[in-house]
Short mmCIF file of C-alpha atoms and ligand atoms in Angstrom, two decimals:
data_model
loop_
_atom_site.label_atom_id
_atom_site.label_comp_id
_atom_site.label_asym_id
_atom_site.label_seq_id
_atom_site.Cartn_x
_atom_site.Cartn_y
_atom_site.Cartn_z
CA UNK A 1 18.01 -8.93 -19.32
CA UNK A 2 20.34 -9.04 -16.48
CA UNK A 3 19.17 -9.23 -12.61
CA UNK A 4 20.42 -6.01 -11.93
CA UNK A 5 18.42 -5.01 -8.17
CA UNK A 6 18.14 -8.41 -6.10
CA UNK A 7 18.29 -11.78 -7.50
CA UNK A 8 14.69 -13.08 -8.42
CA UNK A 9 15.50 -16.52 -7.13
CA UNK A 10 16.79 -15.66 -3.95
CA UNK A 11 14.16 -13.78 -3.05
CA UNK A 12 11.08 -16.46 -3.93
CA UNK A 13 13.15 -18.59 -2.05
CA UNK A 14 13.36 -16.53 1.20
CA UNK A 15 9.63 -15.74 0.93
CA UNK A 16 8.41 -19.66 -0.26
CA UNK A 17 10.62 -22.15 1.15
CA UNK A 18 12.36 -20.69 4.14
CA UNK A 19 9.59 -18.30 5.71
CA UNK A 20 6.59 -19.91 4.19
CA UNK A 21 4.63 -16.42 3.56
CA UNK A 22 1.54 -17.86 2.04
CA UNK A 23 0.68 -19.17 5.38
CA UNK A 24 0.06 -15.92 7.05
CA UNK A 25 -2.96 -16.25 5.07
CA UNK A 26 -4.09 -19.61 6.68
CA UNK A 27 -3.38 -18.01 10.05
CA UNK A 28 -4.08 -14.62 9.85
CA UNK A 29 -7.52 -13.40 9.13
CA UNK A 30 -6.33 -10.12 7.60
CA UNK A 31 -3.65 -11.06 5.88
CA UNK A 32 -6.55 -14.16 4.22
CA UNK A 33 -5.99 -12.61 0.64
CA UNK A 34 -2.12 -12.84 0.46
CA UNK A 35 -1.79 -16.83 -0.72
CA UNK A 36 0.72 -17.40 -3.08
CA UNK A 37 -0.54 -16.11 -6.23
CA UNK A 38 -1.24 -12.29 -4.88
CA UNK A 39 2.04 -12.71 -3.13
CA UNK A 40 3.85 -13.31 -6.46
CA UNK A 41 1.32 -10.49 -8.31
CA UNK A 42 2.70 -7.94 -5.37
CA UNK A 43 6.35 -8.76 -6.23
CA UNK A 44 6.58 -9.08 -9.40
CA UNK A 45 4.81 -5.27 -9.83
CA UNK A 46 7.40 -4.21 -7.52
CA UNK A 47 10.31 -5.74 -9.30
CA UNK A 48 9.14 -4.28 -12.22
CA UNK A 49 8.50 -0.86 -10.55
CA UNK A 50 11.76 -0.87 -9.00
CA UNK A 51 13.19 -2.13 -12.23
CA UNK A 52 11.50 0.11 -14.86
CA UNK A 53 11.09 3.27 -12.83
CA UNK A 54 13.10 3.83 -9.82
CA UNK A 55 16.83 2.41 -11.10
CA UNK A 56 16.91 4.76 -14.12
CA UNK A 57 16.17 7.62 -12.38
CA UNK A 58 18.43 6.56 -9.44
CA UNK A 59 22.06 8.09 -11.23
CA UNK A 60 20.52 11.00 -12.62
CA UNK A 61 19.38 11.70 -9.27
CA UNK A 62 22.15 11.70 -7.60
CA UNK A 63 24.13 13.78 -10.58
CA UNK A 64 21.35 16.31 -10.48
CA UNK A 65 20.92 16.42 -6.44
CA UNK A 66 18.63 18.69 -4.92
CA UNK A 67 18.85 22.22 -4.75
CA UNK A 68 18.05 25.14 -2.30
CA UNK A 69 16.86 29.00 -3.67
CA UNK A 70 15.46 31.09 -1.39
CA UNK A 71 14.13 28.86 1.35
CA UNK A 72 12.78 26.26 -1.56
CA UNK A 73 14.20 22.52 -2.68
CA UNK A 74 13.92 21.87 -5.93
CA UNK A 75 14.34 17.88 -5.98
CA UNK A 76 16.00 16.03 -8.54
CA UNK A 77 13.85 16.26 -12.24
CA UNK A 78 12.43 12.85 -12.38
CA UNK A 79 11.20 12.27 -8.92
CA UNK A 80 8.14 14.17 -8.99
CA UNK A 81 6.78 11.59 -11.69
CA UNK A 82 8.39 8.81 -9.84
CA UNK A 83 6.93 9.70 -6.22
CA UNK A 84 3.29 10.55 -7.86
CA UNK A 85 3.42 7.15 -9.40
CA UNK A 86 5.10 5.49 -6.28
CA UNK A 87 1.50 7.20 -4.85
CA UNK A 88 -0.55 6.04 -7.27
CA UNK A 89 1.01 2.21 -6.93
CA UNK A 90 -0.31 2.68 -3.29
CA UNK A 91 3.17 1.80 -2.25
CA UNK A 92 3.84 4.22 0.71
CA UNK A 93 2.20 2.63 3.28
CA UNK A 94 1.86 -1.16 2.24
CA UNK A 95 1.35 -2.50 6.25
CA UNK A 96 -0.53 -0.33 6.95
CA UNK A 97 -4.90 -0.35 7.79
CA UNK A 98 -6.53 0.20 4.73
CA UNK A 99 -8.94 2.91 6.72
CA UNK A 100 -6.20 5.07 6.93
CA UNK A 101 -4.96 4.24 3.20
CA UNK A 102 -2.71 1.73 3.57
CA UNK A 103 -2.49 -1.93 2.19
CA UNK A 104 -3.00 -3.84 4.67
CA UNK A 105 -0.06 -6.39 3.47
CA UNK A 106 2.22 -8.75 5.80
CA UNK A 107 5.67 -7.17 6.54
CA UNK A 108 7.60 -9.99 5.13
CA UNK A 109 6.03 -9.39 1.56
CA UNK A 110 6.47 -5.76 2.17
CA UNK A 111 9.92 -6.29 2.92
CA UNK A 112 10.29 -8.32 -0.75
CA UNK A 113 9.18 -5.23 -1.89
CA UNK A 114 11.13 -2.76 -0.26
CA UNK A 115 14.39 -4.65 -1.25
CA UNK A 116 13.74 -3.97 -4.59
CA UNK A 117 12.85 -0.38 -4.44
CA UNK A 118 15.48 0.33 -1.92
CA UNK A 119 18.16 -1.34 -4.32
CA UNK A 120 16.93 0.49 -7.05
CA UNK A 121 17.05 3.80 -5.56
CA UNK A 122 17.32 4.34 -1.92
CA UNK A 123 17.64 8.43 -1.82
CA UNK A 124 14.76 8.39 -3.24
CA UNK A 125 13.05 6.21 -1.03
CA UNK A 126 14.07 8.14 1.78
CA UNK A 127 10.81 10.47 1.39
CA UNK A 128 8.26 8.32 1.45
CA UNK A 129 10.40 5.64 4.22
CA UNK A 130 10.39 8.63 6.41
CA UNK A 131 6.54 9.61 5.69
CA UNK A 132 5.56 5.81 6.84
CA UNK A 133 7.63 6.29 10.53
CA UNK A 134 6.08 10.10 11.22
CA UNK A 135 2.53 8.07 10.15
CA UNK A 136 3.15 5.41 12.90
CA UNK A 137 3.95 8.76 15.11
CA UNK A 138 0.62 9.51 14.41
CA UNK A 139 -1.37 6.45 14.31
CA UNK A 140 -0.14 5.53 17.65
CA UNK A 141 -0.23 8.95 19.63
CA UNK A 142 -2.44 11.07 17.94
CA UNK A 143 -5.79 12.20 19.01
CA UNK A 144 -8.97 11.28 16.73
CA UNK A 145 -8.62 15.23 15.91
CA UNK A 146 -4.34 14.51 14.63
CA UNK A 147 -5.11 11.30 13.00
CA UNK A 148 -8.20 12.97 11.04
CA UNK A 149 -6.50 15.77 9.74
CA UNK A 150 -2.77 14.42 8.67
CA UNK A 151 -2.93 10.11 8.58
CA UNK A 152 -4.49 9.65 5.18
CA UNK A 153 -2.77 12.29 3.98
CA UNK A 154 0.24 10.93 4.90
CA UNK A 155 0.16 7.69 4.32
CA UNK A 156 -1.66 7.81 0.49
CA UNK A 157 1.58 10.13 0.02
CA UNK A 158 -0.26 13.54 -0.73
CA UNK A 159 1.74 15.09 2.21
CA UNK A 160 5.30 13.79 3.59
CA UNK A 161 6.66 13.01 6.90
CA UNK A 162 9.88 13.92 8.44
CA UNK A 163 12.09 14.15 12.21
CA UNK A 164 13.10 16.44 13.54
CA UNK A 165 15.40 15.78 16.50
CA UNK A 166 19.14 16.71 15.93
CA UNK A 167 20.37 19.85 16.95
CA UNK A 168 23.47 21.73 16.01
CA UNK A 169 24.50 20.87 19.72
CA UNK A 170 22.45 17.56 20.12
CA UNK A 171 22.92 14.70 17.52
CA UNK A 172 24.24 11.53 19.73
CA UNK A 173 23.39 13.18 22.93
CA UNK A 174 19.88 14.18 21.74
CA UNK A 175 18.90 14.85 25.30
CA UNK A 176 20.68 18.23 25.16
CA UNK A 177 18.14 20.10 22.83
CA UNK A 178 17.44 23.52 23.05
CA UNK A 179 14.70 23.60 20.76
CA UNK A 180 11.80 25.26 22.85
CA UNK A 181 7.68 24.97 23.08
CA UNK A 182 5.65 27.54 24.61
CA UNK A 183 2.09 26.49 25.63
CA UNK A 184 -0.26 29.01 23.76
CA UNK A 185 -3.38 28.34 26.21
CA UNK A 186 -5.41 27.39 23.22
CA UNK A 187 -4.16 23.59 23.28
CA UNK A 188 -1.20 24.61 20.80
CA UNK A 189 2.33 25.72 21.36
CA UNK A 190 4.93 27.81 19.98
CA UNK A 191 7.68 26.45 18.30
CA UNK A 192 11.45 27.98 18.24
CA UNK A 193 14.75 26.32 17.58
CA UNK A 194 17.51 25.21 14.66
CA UNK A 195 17.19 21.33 13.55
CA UNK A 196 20.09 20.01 11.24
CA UNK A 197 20.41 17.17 9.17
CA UNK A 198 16.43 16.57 8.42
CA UNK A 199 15.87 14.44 5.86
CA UNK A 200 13.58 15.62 3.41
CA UNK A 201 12.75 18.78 5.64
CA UNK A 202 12.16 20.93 2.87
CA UNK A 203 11.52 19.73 -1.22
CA UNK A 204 8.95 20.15 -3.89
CA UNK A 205 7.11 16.96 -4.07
CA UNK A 206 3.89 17.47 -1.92
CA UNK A 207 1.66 20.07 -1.07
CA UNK A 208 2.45 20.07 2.30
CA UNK A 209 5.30 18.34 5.19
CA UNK A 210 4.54 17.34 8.39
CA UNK A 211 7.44 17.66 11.12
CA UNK A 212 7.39 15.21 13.84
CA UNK A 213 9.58 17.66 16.23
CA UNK A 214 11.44 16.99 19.38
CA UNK A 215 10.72 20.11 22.06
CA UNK A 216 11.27 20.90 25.29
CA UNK A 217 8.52 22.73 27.29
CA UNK A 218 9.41 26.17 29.30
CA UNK A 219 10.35 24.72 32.71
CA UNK A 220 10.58 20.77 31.74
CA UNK A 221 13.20 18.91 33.24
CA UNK A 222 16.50 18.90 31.41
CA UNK A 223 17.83 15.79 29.59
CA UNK A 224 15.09 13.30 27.45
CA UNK A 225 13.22 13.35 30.58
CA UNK A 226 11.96 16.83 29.81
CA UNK A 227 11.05 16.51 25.96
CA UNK A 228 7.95 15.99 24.32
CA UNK A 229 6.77 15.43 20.86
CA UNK A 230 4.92 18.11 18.73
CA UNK A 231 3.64 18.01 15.08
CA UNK A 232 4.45 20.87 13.21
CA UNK A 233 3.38 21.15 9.70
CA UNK A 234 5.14 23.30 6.95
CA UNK A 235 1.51 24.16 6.38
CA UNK A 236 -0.97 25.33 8.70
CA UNK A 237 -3.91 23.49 7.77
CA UNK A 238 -7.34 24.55 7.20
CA UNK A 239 -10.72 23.58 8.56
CA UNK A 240 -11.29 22.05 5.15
CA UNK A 241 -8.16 20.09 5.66
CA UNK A 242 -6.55 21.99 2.84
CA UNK A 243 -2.95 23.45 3.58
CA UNK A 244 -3.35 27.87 4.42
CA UNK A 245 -0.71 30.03 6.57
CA UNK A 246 3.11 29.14 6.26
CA UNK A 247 4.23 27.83 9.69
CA UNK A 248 7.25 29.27 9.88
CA UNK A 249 9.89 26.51 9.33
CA UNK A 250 12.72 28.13 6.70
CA UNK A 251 15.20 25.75 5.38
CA UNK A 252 18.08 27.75 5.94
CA UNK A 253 20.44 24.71 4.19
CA UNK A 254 21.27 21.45 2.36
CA UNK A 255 23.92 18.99 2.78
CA UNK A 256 25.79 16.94 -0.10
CA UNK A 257 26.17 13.39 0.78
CA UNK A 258 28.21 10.85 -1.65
CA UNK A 259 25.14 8.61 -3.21
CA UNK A 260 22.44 10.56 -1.52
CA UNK A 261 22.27 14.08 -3.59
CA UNK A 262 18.49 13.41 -4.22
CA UNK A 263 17.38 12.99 -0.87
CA UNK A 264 17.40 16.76 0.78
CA UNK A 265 19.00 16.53 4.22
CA UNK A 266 17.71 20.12 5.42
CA UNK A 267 18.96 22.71 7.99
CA UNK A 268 15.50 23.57 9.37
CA UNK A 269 14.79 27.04 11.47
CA UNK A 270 11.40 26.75 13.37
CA UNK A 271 9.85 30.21 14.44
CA UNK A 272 12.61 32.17 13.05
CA UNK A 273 9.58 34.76 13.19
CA UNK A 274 7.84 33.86 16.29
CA UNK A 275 4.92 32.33 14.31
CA UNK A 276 5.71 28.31 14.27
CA UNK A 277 2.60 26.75 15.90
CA UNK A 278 2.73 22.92 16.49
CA UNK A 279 0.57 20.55 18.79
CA UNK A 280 1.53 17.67 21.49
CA UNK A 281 1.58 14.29 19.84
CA UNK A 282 1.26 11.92 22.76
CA UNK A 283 1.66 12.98 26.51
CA UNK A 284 4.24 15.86 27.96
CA UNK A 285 7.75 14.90 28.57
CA UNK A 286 7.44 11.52 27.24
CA UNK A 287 8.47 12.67 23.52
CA UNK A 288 12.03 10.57 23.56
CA UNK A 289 9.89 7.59 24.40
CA UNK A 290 7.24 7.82 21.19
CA UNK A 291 9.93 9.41 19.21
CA UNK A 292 11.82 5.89 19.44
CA UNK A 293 8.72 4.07 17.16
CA UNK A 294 9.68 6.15 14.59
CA UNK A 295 13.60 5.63 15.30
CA UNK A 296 12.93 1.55 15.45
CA UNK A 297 11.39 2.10 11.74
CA UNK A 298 13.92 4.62 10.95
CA UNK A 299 17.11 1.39 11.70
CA UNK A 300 15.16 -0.95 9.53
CA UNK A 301 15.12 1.40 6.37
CA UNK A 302 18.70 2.61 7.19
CA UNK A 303 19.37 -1.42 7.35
CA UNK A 304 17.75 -2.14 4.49
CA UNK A 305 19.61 0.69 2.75
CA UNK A 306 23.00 -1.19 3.45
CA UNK A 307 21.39 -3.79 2.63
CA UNK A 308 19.75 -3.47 -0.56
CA UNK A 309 22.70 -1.34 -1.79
CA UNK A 310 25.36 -4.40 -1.20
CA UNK A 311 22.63 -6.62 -2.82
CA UNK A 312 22.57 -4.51 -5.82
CA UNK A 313 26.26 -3.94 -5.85
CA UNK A 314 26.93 -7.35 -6.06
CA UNK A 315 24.86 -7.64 -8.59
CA UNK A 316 25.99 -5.49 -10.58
CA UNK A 317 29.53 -7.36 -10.11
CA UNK A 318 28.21 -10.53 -10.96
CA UNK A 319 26.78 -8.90 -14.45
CA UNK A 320 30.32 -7.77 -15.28
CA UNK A 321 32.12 -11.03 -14.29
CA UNK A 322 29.79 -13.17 -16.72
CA UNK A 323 30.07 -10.45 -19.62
CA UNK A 324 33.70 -9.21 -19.63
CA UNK A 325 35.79 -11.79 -21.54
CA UNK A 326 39.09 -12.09 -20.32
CA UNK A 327 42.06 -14.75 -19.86
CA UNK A 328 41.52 -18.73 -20.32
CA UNK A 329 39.78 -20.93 -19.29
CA UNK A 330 42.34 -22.17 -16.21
CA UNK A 331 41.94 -26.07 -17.47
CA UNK A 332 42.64 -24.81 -21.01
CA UNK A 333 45.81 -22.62 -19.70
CA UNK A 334 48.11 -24.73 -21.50
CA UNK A 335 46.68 -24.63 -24.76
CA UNK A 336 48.09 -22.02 -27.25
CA UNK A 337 44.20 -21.62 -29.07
CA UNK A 338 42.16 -21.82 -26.03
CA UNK A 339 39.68 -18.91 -26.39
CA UNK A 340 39.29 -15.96 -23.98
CA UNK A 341 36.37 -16.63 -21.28
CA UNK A 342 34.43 -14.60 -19.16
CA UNK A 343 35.97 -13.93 -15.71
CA UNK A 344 32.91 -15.65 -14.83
CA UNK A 345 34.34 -19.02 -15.68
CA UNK A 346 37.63 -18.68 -14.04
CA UNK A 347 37.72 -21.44 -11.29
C1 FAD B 401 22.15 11.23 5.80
C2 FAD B 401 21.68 11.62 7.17
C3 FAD B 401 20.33 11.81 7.40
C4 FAD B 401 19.88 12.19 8.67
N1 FAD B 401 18.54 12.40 8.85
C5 FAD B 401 18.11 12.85 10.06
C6 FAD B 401 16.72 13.18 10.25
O1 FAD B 401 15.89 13.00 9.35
N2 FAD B 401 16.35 13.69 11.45
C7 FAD B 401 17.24 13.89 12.47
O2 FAD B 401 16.83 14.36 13.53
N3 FAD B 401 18.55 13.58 12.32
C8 FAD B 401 19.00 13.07 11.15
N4 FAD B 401 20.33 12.77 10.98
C9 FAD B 401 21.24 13.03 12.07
C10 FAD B 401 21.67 11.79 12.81
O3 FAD B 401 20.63 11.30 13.59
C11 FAD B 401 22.88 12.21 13.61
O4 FAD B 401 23.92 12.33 12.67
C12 FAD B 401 23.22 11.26 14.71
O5 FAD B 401 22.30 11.40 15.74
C13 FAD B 401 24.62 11.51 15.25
O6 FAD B 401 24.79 12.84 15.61
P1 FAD B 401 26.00 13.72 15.04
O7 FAD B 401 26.04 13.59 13.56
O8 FAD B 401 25.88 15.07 15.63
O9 FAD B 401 27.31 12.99 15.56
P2 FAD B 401 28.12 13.30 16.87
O10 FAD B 401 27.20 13.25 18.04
O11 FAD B 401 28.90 14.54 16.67
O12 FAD B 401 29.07 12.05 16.92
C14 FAD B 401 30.25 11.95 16.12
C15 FAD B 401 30.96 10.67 16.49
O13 FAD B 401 31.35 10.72 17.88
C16 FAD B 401 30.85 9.59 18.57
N5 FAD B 401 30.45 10.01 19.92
C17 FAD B 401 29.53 10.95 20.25
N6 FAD B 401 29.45 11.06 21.58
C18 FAD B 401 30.33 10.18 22.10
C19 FAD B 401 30.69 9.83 23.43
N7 FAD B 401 30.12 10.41 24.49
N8 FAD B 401 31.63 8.88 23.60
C20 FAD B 401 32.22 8.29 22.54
N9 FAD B 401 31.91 8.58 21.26
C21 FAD B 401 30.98 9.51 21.05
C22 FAD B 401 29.65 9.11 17.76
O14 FAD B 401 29.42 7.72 17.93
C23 FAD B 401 30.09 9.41 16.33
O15 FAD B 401 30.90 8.39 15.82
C24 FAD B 401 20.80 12.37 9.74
C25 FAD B 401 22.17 12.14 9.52
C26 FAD B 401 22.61 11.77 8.26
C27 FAD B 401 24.08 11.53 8.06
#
């Protein structure tokens, strides 16, 4: 069968000869388990993941989009199976500490990975790619209380992760949000405001979302210097850690985006009703600051989108040039009986 995602060979190469991966395991304690052999295991289930799984469902995906009835995504048929499975393949959070449920793998052999999966199908991969940034969110600035109750959860893929920070008056000059937090006395704050183009704000693959969202507190300072951070789940969730109330965050719309149907890019209303609760993730008016960990992972997956994509387009053109037979050999030009060629063998 045809390399169809990323070419086999160049990738063994970039992981073997020119970045020598196997010897993170010499030098690295934690990464001791990733010589060659697992390194090879890891890619080749990913290839065939990617391969198997994510490409077929990547057209009908877009076709089918997502779609939005009263307040609810319905995502594209075949990614529920393929993000339950993405779960189950422990995929979501591959760097990450295993006692929060990651992998504990390098980055460079998560990278291999995520070339494949992101060539496959890259809307999709926009759910969990986001879930793995709002998990750094709160890995790095949560309390012991935050981390308890949403970082497994979010990084085994049971609940998603999003962003919240553009504004129908604040996308490249974010620092002009309106989007408001009240202090509640209790330790929590409510929530009111209009997000736009959140990916994967609203959709019907987990239980529950958690919303990473960019605030300003009654009285901050205008500009980033007076936002904070707040997590604001879809769910409130209870003492057993299951999801209870609705938090008040209505999807109020969707956008269409050529190649990207599957992924929901939501128009997100927080405390529409006066009843959206969220808590401080990290310290007050220094929300622009964490936010940007989450940005820095948010570039790499939007660069390995491009990336991927090209790698797989070319791909795809290098399929069609050695199949479709066409014109002469050029050596053989002159001869009457010469035989068509592939396009492939044109010098
Ligand atoms: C597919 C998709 C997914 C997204 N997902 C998310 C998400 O999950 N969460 C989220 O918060 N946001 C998300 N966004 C929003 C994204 O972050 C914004 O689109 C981005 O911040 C730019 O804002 P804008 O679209 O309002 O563009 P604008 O700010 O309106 O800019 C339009 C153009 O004008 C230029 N421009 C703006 N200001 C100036 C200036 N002062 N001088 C010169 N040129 C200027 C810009 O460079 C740009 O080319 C997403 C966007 C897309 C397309």
């Amino acid at each position: 069968m045809a390399q169809v995602i990323s070419d086999r060979r160049d990738i063994e190469f970039v992981l073997h000869e020119q970045l020598e991966a196997e010897n993170l395991s010499k030098i690295h304690e934690d990464f001791a388990d990733f010589n060659k052999k697992t390194i090879d295991l890891v890619i080749s289930e990913a290839r065939n993941f990617a391969v198997k799984e994510l490409l077929p469902s990547s057209k009908e995906g877009d076709e089918q989009g997502c779609t939005l009835e009263n307040g609810k995504v319905t995502t594209p048929e075949s990614f529920k199976r393929l993000f339950d499975l993405f779960n189950e393949g422990e995929w979501l959070a591959p760097t990450e500490s295993p006692e929060w449920g990651g992998q504990g793998m390098p980055k460079t052999v998560a990278s291999a990975a995520a070339e494949y999966f992101n060539g496959a199908n890259y809307p999709f991969m926009m759910y969990p790619g986001l879930t793995q940034g709002a998990g750094h969110l709160v890995e790095h600035f949560g309390t012991q209380e935050q981390k308890d109750i949403y970082l497994k959860n979010m990084y085994t893929g049971k609940w998603t992760g999003t962003m919240l920070l553009t504004e129908p008056g604040a996308g490249s000059d974010v620092g002009a949000l309106t989007t408001k937090a009240v202090p509640n006395g209790d330790g929590t704050y409510t929530i009111t405001g209009e997000k736009i183009f959140i990916s994967g704000g609203e959709h019907d693959l987990t239980e529950n979302i958690i919303h990473p969202v960019l605030a300003r507190i009654e009285g901050a300072p205008e500009g980033t210097k007076g936002i904070s951070l707040f997590l604001v789940p879809k769910f409130r969730v209870n003492e057993d850690g299951t999801p209870g109330e609705f938090n008040d965050v209505i999807c109020t719309g969707i956008e269409h985006k050529m190649g990207i149907h599957g992924n929901s890019t939501c128009s997100l209303s927080l405390g529409s009703k006066d009843n959206c609760i969220g808590t401080l993730l990290g310290e007050e008016n220094k929300g622009m600051k964490a936010m940007f960990l989450m940005m820095n992972s948010a570039r790499l997956l939007v660069g390995f989108q491009g990336f991927a994509c090209a790698t797989t387009a070319y791909m795809y053109a290098l399929d069609y040039a050695r199949n479709r037979i066409q014109g002469k050999d050029l050596l053989e030009f002159m001869n009457p009986d010469a035989k068509s060629v592939s396009i492939f063998r044109h010098p």
